[in-house]
Coordinates of C-alpha atoms and ligand atoms in Angstrom, one line a residue:
Chain A
X1 CA -86.2 11.8 42.2
X2 CA -84.2 13.7 39.6
X3 CA -81.4 11.1 39.8
X4 CA -83.9 8.3 39.3
X5 CA -85.3 10.1 36.2
X6 CA -81.8 10.6 34.8
X7 CA -80.8 7.0 35.2
X8 CA -84.1 5.2 34.5
X9 CA -87.0 7.0 32.8
X10 CA -86.8 9.1 30.6
X11 CA -83.0 8.9 31.0
X12 CA -80.2 6.5 30.3
X13 CA -81.8 3.0 30.7
X14 CA -84.8 4.0 28.7
X15 CA -82.7 5.2 25.8
X16 CA -80.3 2.2 25.9
X17 CA -83.4 -0.1 25.4
X18 CA -84.5 2.1 22.6
X19 CA -81.0 1.8 21.1
X20 CA -81.4 -2.0 21.1
X21 CA -84.8 -1.6 19.6
X22 CA -83.3 0.6 16.9
X23 CA -80.7 -2.0 15.9
X24 CA -83.4 -4.6 15.7
X25 CA -85.5 -2.3 13.5
X26 CA -82.5 -1.5 11.4
X27 CA -81.7 -5.2 10.8
X28 CA -85.3 -6.1 10.2
X29 CA -85.8 -3.3 7.7
X30 CA -82.7 -4.2 5.8
X31 CA -83.7 -7.9 5.8
X32 CA -87.2 -7.2 4.6
X33 CA -86.0 -4.9 1.8
X34 CA -83.6 -7.6 0.7
X35 CA -86.3 -10.3 0.7
X36 CA -85.0 -11.9 3.9
X37 CA -86.6 -12.3 7.3
X38 CA -83.9 -11.0 9.6
X39 CA -83.3 -12.2 13.2
X40 CA -86.0 -14.6 14.3
X41 CA -85.1 -16.9 17.2
X42 CA -83.6 -14.6 19.9
X43 CA -86.8 -13.6 21.8
X44 CA -90.1 -12.9 20.1
X45 CA -89.5 -11.9 16.4
X46 CA -85.8 -11.7 17.3
X47 CA -86.3 -8.7 19.4
X48 CA -83.6 -9.7 21.8
X49 CA -81.0 -10.2 19.1
X50 CA -79.1 -6.9 19.8
X51 CA -79.1 -7.7 23.5
X52 CA -77.7 -11.2 22.8
X53 CA -75.0 -9.6 20.6
X54 CA -74.1 -7.1 23.3
X55 CA -73.9 -9.7 26.1
X56 CA -71.9 -12.1 24.0
X57 CA -69.4 -9.4 23.1
X58 CA -69.1 -8.2 26.7
X59 CA -68.4 -11.7 27.9
X60 CA -65.6 -12.3 25.4
X61 CA -61.9 -11.9 25.9
X62 CA -60.6 -8.5 25.0
X63 CA -57.4 -8.5 23.0
X64 CA -55.3 -5.3 23.1
X65 CA -52.9 -5.3 20.1
X66 CA -49.2 -5.0 21.0
X67 CA -48.4 -1.7 19.3
X68 CA -51.6 0.1 20.4
X69 CA -52.1 2.7 23.0
X70 CA -53.3 0.6 25.9
X71 CA -54.6 3.3 28.1
X72 CA -56.8 4.8 25.5
X73 CA -58.1 1.4 24.3
X74 CA -59.1 0.5 27.9
X75 CA -60.7 3.8 28.9
X76 CA -61.7 5.2 25.6
X77 CA -64.8 3.1 24.8
X78 CA -66.6 4.1 28.1
X79 CA -65.8 7.7 27.4
X80 CA -67.0 7.3 23.8
X81 CA -70.2 5.8 25.2
X82 CA -70.6 8.8 27.6
X83 CA -70.8 11.3 24.7
X84 CA -74.3 10.4 23.3
X85 CA -75.4 9.1 26.8
X86 CA -74.9 12.6 28.3
X87 CA -76.3 14.4 25.2
X88 CA -79.5 12.3 25.1
X89 CA -80.6 13.3 28.6
X90 CA -81.1 16.9 27.4
X91 CA -83.8 15.7 25.0
X92 CA -87.3 16.5 26.3
X93 CA -89.5 13.4 26.3
X94 CA -92.4 13.6 28.7
X95 CA -93.0 17.3 28.6
X96 CA -91.6 20.5 27.2
X97 CA -88.7 20.5 29.5
X98 CA -86.0 17.9 29.7
X99 CA -84.8 16.5 33.0
X100 CA -81.9 18.9 33.3
X101 CA -82.9 21.7 31.0
X102 CA -80.5 24.6 30.5
X103 CA -80.9 27.9 28.5
X104 CA -78.0 27.0 26.2
X105 CA -78.2 23.2 26.0
X106 CA -78.4 23.2 22.1
X107 CA -74.7 24.4 22.1
X108 CA -73.8 21.6 24.5
X109 CA -75.6 19.0 22.4
X110 CA -73.6 20.2 19.3
X111 CA -70.4 19.9 21.4
X112 CA -71.3 16.4 22.3
X113 CA -71.7 15.5 18.6
X114 CA -68.3 16.9 17.8
X115 CA -66.8 15.1 20.9
X116 CA -68.1 11.8 19.7
X117 CA -66.3 12.1 16.4
X118 CA -63.1 13.2 18.2
X119 CA -63.3 10.1 20.4
X120 CA -63.8 7.9 17.4
X121 CA -60.7 9.2 15.7
X122 CA -58.7 9.0 18.9
X123 CA -59.8 5.3 19.4
X124 CA -59.0 4.5 15.8
X125 CA -55.5 6.0 15.9
X126 CA -54.7 4.4 19.2
X127 CA -55.5 0.9 17.8
X128 CA -52.6 1.6 15.4
X129 CA -53.7 -0.8 12.8
X130 CA -53.2 -0.1 9.1
X131 CA -56.9 -0.2 8.3
X132 CA -57.9 1.9 11.3
X133 CA -55.4 4.6 10.4
X134 CA -56.8 4.8 6.9
X135 CA -60.3 4.9 8.3
X136 CA -59.5 7.7 10.7
X137 CA -58.1 9.8 7.8
X138 CA -61.4 9.3 6.0
X139 CA -63.4 10.0 9.1
X140 CA -61.7 13.3 9.7
X141 CA -62.2 14.4 6.0
X142 CA -65.8 13.4 6.2
X143 CA -66.2 15.2 9.5
X144 CA -64.9 18.5 8.1
X145 CA -67.3 18.2 5.3
X146 CA -70.6 17.4 7.1
X147 CA -70.1 19.4 10.3
X148 CA -70.9 22.8 8.7
X149 CA -74.2 21.9 7.0
X150 CA -75.2 20.0 10.2
X151 CA -74.7 23.1 12.4
X152 CA -76.2 25.5 9.8
X153 CA -79.3 23.3 9.6
X154 CA -79.6 23.2 13.4
X155 CA -79.5 27.0 13.6
X156 CA -82.7 27.4 11.7
X157 CA -85.1 26.0 14.4
X158 CA -83.1 28.0 17.0
X159 CA -83.7 31.2 15.1
X160 CA -87.4 30.4 14.5
X161 CA -87.9 29.8 18.2
X162 CA -85.6 32.7 19.2
X163 CA -84.2 30.3 21.8
X164 CA -81.0 28.3 22.3
X165 CA -82.5 25.6 24.6
X166 CA -84.1 22.4 23.4
X167 CA -87.0 22.9 25.8
X168 CA -87.7 26.4 24.4
X169 CA -87.5 25.1 20.8
X170 CA -90.1 22.4 21.7
X171 CA -92.5 24.9 23.4
X172 CA -92.2 27.2 20.3
X173 CA -93.5 24.3 18.2
X174 CA -96.8 23.8 20.1
X175 CA -98.8 25.4 17.1
X176 CA -96.9 24.2 14.1
X177 CA -93.8 22.1 13.5
X178 CA -90.6 23.7 12.3
X179 CA -90.3 21.2 9.4
X180 CA -93.0 23.3 7.7
X181 CA -90.9 26.4 7.6
X182 CA -87.5 24.7 7.4
X183 CA -88.0 21.6 5.2
X184 CA -84.6 22.0 3.6
X185 CA -83.0 22.2 7.0
X186 CA -84.7 19.0 8.0
X187 CA -83.4 17.2 4.8
X188 CA -79.9 18.5 5.3
X189 CA -80.0 17.4 8.9
X190 CA -81.0 13.9 8.0
X191 CA -78.3 13.7 5.3
X192 CA -75.6 15.0 7.7
X193 CA -76.8 12.5 10.3
X194 CA -76.2 9.7 7.9
X195 CA -72.7 11.0 7.5
X196 CA -72.2 11.4 11.3
X197 CA -73.5 7.8 11.8
X198 CA -71.2 6.4 9.0
X199 CA -74.1 4.8 7.3
X200 CA -74.5 4.3 3.5
X201 CA -74.1 6.3 1.3
X202 CA -71.5 7.8 3.7
X203 CA -70.1 4.6 5.2
X204 CA -66.7 5.6 3.8
X205 CA -64.8 5.4 7.1
X206 CA -66.2 1.9 7.8
X207 CA -66.4 0.5 4.3
X208 CA -66.3 -3.3 4.8
X209 CA -65.3 -4.1 1.2
X210 CA -62.3 -1.6 1.3
X211 CA -60.8 -1.3 4.7
X212 CA -62.1 -4.3 6.7
X213 CA -63.9 -3.0 9.7
X214 CA -62.9 0.7 9.5
X215 CA -61.6 2.2 12.7
X216 CA -63.2 -0.7 14.7
X217 CA -61.0 -3.4 13.0
X218 CA -58.8 -4.0 16.0
X219 CA -61.4 -3.9 18.7
X220 CA -62.7 -7.0 20.4
X221 CA -64.7 -8.1 23.4
X222 CA -65.8 -5.5 25.8
X223 CA -64.5 -2.5 23.8
X224 CA -66.4 -3.6 20.7
X225 CA -69.6 -4.1 22.7
X226 CA -69.3 -0.5 24.0
X227 CA -68.5 0.9 20.6
X228 CA -71.4 -0.9 18.9
X229 CA -73.8 0.2 21.7
X230 CA -72.6 3.8 21.3
X231 CA -73.2 3.7 17.6
X232 CA -76.8 2.6 18.2
X233 CA -77.2 5.2 20.9
X234 CA -75.9 7.9 18.5
X235 CA -78.6 6.7 16.1
X236 CA -81.3 7.3 18.7
X237 CA -79.6 10.6 19.8
X238 CA -79.6 12.1 16.2
X239 CA -83.2 10.9 15.5
X240 CA -84.3 12.3 18.8
X241 CA -82.6 15.6 17.9
X242 CA -84.4 15.7 14.6
X243 CA -87.7 15.1 16.4
X244 CA -87.0 17.8 18.9
X245 CA -85.8 20.4 16.4
X246 CA -88.1 19.9 13.5
X247 CA -91.0 17.6 14.4
X248 CA -92.3 19.2 17.6
X249 CA -90.7 16.9 20.1
X250 CA -93.4 15.4 22.5
X251 CA -96.1 17.8 21.3
X252 CA -99.2 16.1 20.0
X253 CA -102.5 17.0 18.4
X254 CA -104.6 16.4 21.6
X255 CA -104.1 18.0 24.9
X256 CA -105.3 16.4 28.2
X257 CA -106.1 18.0 31.5
X258 CA -104.9 15.2 33.6
X259 CA -101.2 15.6 34.1
X260 CA -100.3 11.9 34.2
X261 CA -102.3 11.1 31.1
X262 CA -100.6 14.1 29.4
X263 CA -97.1 12.6 30.3
X264 CA -98.1 9.2 28.9
X265 CA -99.4 10.6 25.7
X266 CA -96.4 12.9 25.3
X267 CA -94.1 9.9 25.6
X268 CA -96.2 8.0 23.0
X269 CA -96.1 10.9 20.6
X270 CA -92.4 11.2 21.0
X271 CA -91.8 7.5 20.5
X272 CA -93.9 7.4 17.3
X273 CA -92.0 10.3 15.9
X274 CA -88.7 8.9 17.0
X275 CA -89.3 5.5 15.3
X276 CA -90.6 7.2 12.2
X277 CA -87.4 9.2 11.8
X278 CA -85.4 6.1 12.6
X279 CA -87.3 4.1 10.0
X280 CA -86.7 6.9 7.4
X281 CA -83.0 6.7 8.0
X282 CA -83.0 2.9 7.8
X283 CA -84.8 2.9 4.5
X284 CA -82.5 5.5 2.9
X285 CA -79.5 3.7 4.3
X286 CA -80.5 0.3 2.9
X287 CA -81.5 1.7 -0.5
X288 CA -78.3 3.5 -1.3
X289 CA -74.8 2.4 -2.2
X290 CA -71.5 3.9 -1.0
X291 CA -70.0 7.0 -2.7
X292 CA -66.3 8.0 -2.7
X293 CA -64.8 10.3 -0.1
X294 CA -64.2 13.1 -2.7
X295 CA -67.8 12.8 -3.9
X296 CA -69.0 13.1 -0.3
X297 CA -66.9 16.2 0.4
X298 CA -68.1 17.7 -2.9
X299 CA -71.7 16.9 -2.1
X300 CA -71.5 18.6 1.3
X301 CA -69.4 21.6 0.3
X302 CA -70.9 22.5 -3.0
X303 CA -74.6 21.5 -2.6
X304 CA -75.6 21.1 1.0
X305 CA -73.8 24.0 2.6
X306 CA -75.3 26.6 0.1
X307 CA -78.7 24.9 0.6
X308 CA -78.6 25.2 4.3
X309 CA -77.4 28.8 4.0
X310 CA -80.4 29.5 1.7
X311 CA -82.6 27.9 4.3
X312 CA -81.1 30.1 7.0
X313 CA -81.7 33.2 4.9
X314 CA -85.3 32.1 4.3
X315 CA -85.9 31.5 8.0
X316 CA -84.5 34.9 8.9
X317 CA -86.9 36.5 6.4
X318 CA -89.8 34.5 7.7
X319 CA -89.3 35.5 11.2
Chain B
X1 CA -78.6 -21.9 31.3
X2 CA -77.0 -18.7 32.4
X3 CA -77.4 -15.4 30.5
X4 CA -73.9 -15.7 29.1
X5 CA -74.6 -19.1 27.6
X6 CA -77.9 -17.9 26.2
X7 CA -76.2 -14.9 24.5
X8 CA -73.5 -17.1 23.1
X9 CA -76.0 -19.5 21.6
X10 CA -78.1 -16.8 20.0
X11 CA -75.4 -14.6 18.5
X12 CA -72.8 -16.3 16.3
X13 CA -70.5 -14.0 14.3
X14 CA -68.5 -15.8 11.7
X15 CA -65.4 -14.9 9.7
X16 CA -64.6 -16.8 6.5
X17 CA -61.1 -17.6 5.4
X18 CA -60.2 -18.9 1.9
X19 CA -57.1 -21.0 2.6
X20 CA -56.3 -22.1 -1.0
X21 CA -59.7 -23.4 -1.8
X22 CA -61.2 -23.6 -5.3
X23 CA -63.8 -21.0 -4.2
X24 CA -66.6 -23.4 -4.5
X25 CA -67.0 -23.7 -0.7
X26 CA -66.8 -20.0 -0.2
X27 CA -69.7 -19.5 -2.7
X28 CA -71.7 -22.0 -0.7
X29 CA -70.9 -20.2 2.6
X30 CA -72.1 -17.0 1.0
X31 CA -75.2 -18.8 -0.2
X32 CA -76.2 -19.4 3.4
X33 CA -76.6 -15.6 3.7
X34 CA -78.8 -15.2 0.7
X35 CA -82.6 -14.7 1.0
X36 CA -83.3 -18.4 0.4
X37 CA -81.4 -19.6 3.5
X38 CA -80.8 -16.4 5.5
X39 CA -78.8 -17.5 8.5
X40 CA -79.3 -14.1 10.1
X41 CA -82.5 -15.7 11.3
X42 CA -80.5 -17.7 13.9
X43 CA -78.2 -14.8 14.7
X44 CA -75.3 -15.5 12.3
X45 CA -73.6 -12.5 11.0
X46 CA -70.6 -12.3 8.6
X47 CA -68.1 -9.9 10.2
X48 CA -65.3 -8.1 8.5
X49 CA -62.5 -8.6 11.0
X50 CA -61.3 -11.8 12.8
X51 CA -61.1 -9.9 16.0
X52 CA -64.9 -9.6 16.0
X53 CA -65.6 -13.2 15.2
X54 CA -66.6 -16.2 17.3
X55 CA -66.4 -18.8 14.6
X56 CA -63.8 -19.2 11.9
X57 CA -64.9 -20.9 8.8
X58 CA -61.9 -22.3 6.9
X59 CA -62.2 -23.6 3.4
X60 CA -59.4 -25.2 1.3
X61 CA -56.4 -27.3 1.9
X62 CA -54.2 -24.8 3.7
X63 CA -51.0 -24.8 1.6
X64 CA -47.6 -23.6 2.7
X65 CA -48.3 -20.0 1.8
X66 CA -51.5 -19.8 3.8
X67 CA -50.3 -21.8 6.9
X68 CA -48.7 -18.9 8.8
X69 CA -51.4 -16.5 7.8
X70 CA -54.1 -18.8 9.0
X71 CA -52.3 -19.2 12.3
X72 CA -52.1 -15.4 12.7
X73 CA -55.8 -15.0 11.9
X74 CA -56.6 -17.7 14.5
X75 CA -54.5 -16.0 17.1
X76 CA -56.2 -12.7 16.5
X77 CA -59.6 -14.1 17.5
X78 CA -60.7 -13.6 21.1
X79 CA -61.8 -16.5 23.3
X80 CA -64.2 -18.3 23.2
X81 CA -63.5 -19.2 19.6
X82 CA -64.4 -22.1 17.4
X83 CA -63.0 -23.3 14.1
X84 CA -65.2 -25.0 11.5
X85 CA -63.5 -26.8 8.5
X86 CA -65.8 -26.5 5.5
X87 CA -65.5 -28.9 2.5
X88 CA -63.5 -32.0 1.7
X89 CA -60.3 -30.0 1.1
X90 CA -60.4 -28.5 4.5
X91 CA -61.0 -32.0 6.0
X92 CA -58.0 -33.7 4.5
X93 CA -57.1 -32.5 1.1
X94 CA -60.1 -33.6 -0.9
X95 CA -59.6 -33.9 -4.6
X96 CA -56.1 -32.5 -4.2
X97 CA -55.0 -35.2 -1.8
X98 CA -51.5 -36.4 -2.6
X99 CA -50.5 -33.4 -4.7
X100 CA -47.0 -32.1 -3.8
X101 CA -48.1 -28.5 -3.5
X102 CA -51.1 -28.6 -1.1
X103 CA -51.6 -29.1 2.6
X104 CA -53.7 -31.9 4.1
X105 CA -56.4 -30.3 6.1
X106 CA -57.0 -27.5 8.6
X107 CA -56.5 -29.6 11.7
X108 CA -52.8 -30.0 10.8
X109 CA -52.4 -26.2 11.4
X110 CA -55.0 -25.1 14.0
X111 CA -57.4 -27.0 16.3
X112 CA -60.7 -27.7 14.6
X113 CA -64.0 -28.0 16.5
X114 CA -66.3 -29.2 13.7
X115 CA -66.0 -30.7 10.2
X116 CA -68.5 -30.2 7.4
X117 CA -67.9 -32.6 4.6
X118 CA -68.9 -32.2 1.0
X119 CA -67.4 -30.9 -2.2
X120 CA -68.8 -28.3 -1.8
X121 CA -71.1 -28.9 1.1
X122 CA -74.7 -27.7 0.6
X123 CA -75.7 -24.5 2.5
X124 CA -78.1 -26.7 4.5
X125 CA -75.1 -28.7 5.7
X126 CA -73.3 -25.5 6.7
X127 CA -76.3 -24.2 8.6
X128 CA -76.7 -27.6 10.2
X129 CA -73.1 -27.6 11.2
X130 CA -73.2 -24.1 12.7
X131 CA -76.4 -25.0 14.6
X132 CA -74.8 -28.2 15.9
X133 CA -71.7 -26.2 17.0
X134 CA -73.7 -23.8 19.2
X135 CA -76.5 -26.1 20.5
X136 CA -74.9 -29.6 20.5
X137 CA -71.8 -29.0 22.5
X138 CA -69.1 -30.0 20.0
X139 CA -66.0 -31.8 21.2
X140 CA -63.2 -29.4 22.1
X141 CA -60.0 -30.5 20.5
X142 CA -57.9 -28.3 22.8
X143 CA -59.1 -30.2 25.9
X144 CA -58.6 -33.7 24.4
X145 CA -54.9 -33.1 23.8
Ligands
LIG401 S1 -64.1 -29.1 -1.2 FE1 -64.5 -29.1 -3.3 S2 -65.6 -27.1 -3.6 FE2 -64.6 -27.0 -1.6 S3 -62.7 -26.0 -2.0 FE3 -62.3 -28.2 -2.2 S4 -62.5 -28.7 -4.4 FE4 -63.5 -26.7 -4.0

């Protein structure tokens, strides 16, 4: 039963489909904001466009460049996919507890975030192309700048709940959401998520106009399919983390006595919040232009780190 | 129609190479991505690297300097791959035909699947060509040889 939950609902399969839906929403939002219509013909309203992209890439030939590290390029993409795929099953969806809750799972989730960036830089370096090497350098600089504000902003809800497990943080939010007492933390988290996802204004490691495809330049076929899916899954993972930490997770305004109805309503509340956070990220991402790497480092070190520290102090006072 | 064929028809990623063109054709290709035509409707995306692409759009006459580079780009693409020659220059030299310093068409260098004539072709023509390429089973020059 637990295995079925892990693999199907609310586990991996469920979140992979949400990842496809997220890409569809991202492309549609960008298109509508630019006065276009976006994907239209693959499925109703183009809903199956990301699925078509994935299947097409997976069915293509995979070219491994001559000077690259073949072992890493073959086995790296599935491992890269595993990072958010393992992290996401710790997110509570249908109730206050996730499928495999653990008293310290917040730490594990943070480790997963760091591991995903490590995998990305490893993959970029093993491809050994010129553009991917530049991109990895930028990725690492960006990582060192956004990681500290990200972790500081995650600590605030943990302190408010007095708990290091995601389930505990969700239960502590049954009366009020932590975004009310940690609004700056939420803002910093969203900005740092943009940097983690390499989206504008922090798409410096994958800047199309400067370094071709970033660290993904030399990927093709199956590897590219995995990498793209992983990026979408990370999108869902970070939005789900924001919902869990700041927006009350699956908690909703109405409580039901019937347990099945409660599960269904919790899932609906969670999805509504998840897609709202996703939509917020898409709008910000489409509206902004890219900044330089030194500007990004400056922004994170001189503005966002002190802000998240101030938030932390405020939260400790509030508690 | 298998799932694979369906996916290949709905998702076409193109990479655009300017092989010594006057830039007119490239502007028309980019026109197809603007709000008025928006080829993302039919699943066409402009990708940054030839390794990601399914369709190579080549414009210009392919002169001696671009010849080897075009071949390298073609070899970097993964199968199944298609080449579309866009504009009169890419078809056979266009207005520069007979000049000593230009090439005479893309098909002298790499196999071409589809030709879109015009100087420059209208974005409608380019969209028609791409649609024809994925839905109308274009002739495969590699098999004919
Ligand atoms: S076909 Fe015409 S517009 Fe296109 S590159 Fe040649 S001269 Fe320029």
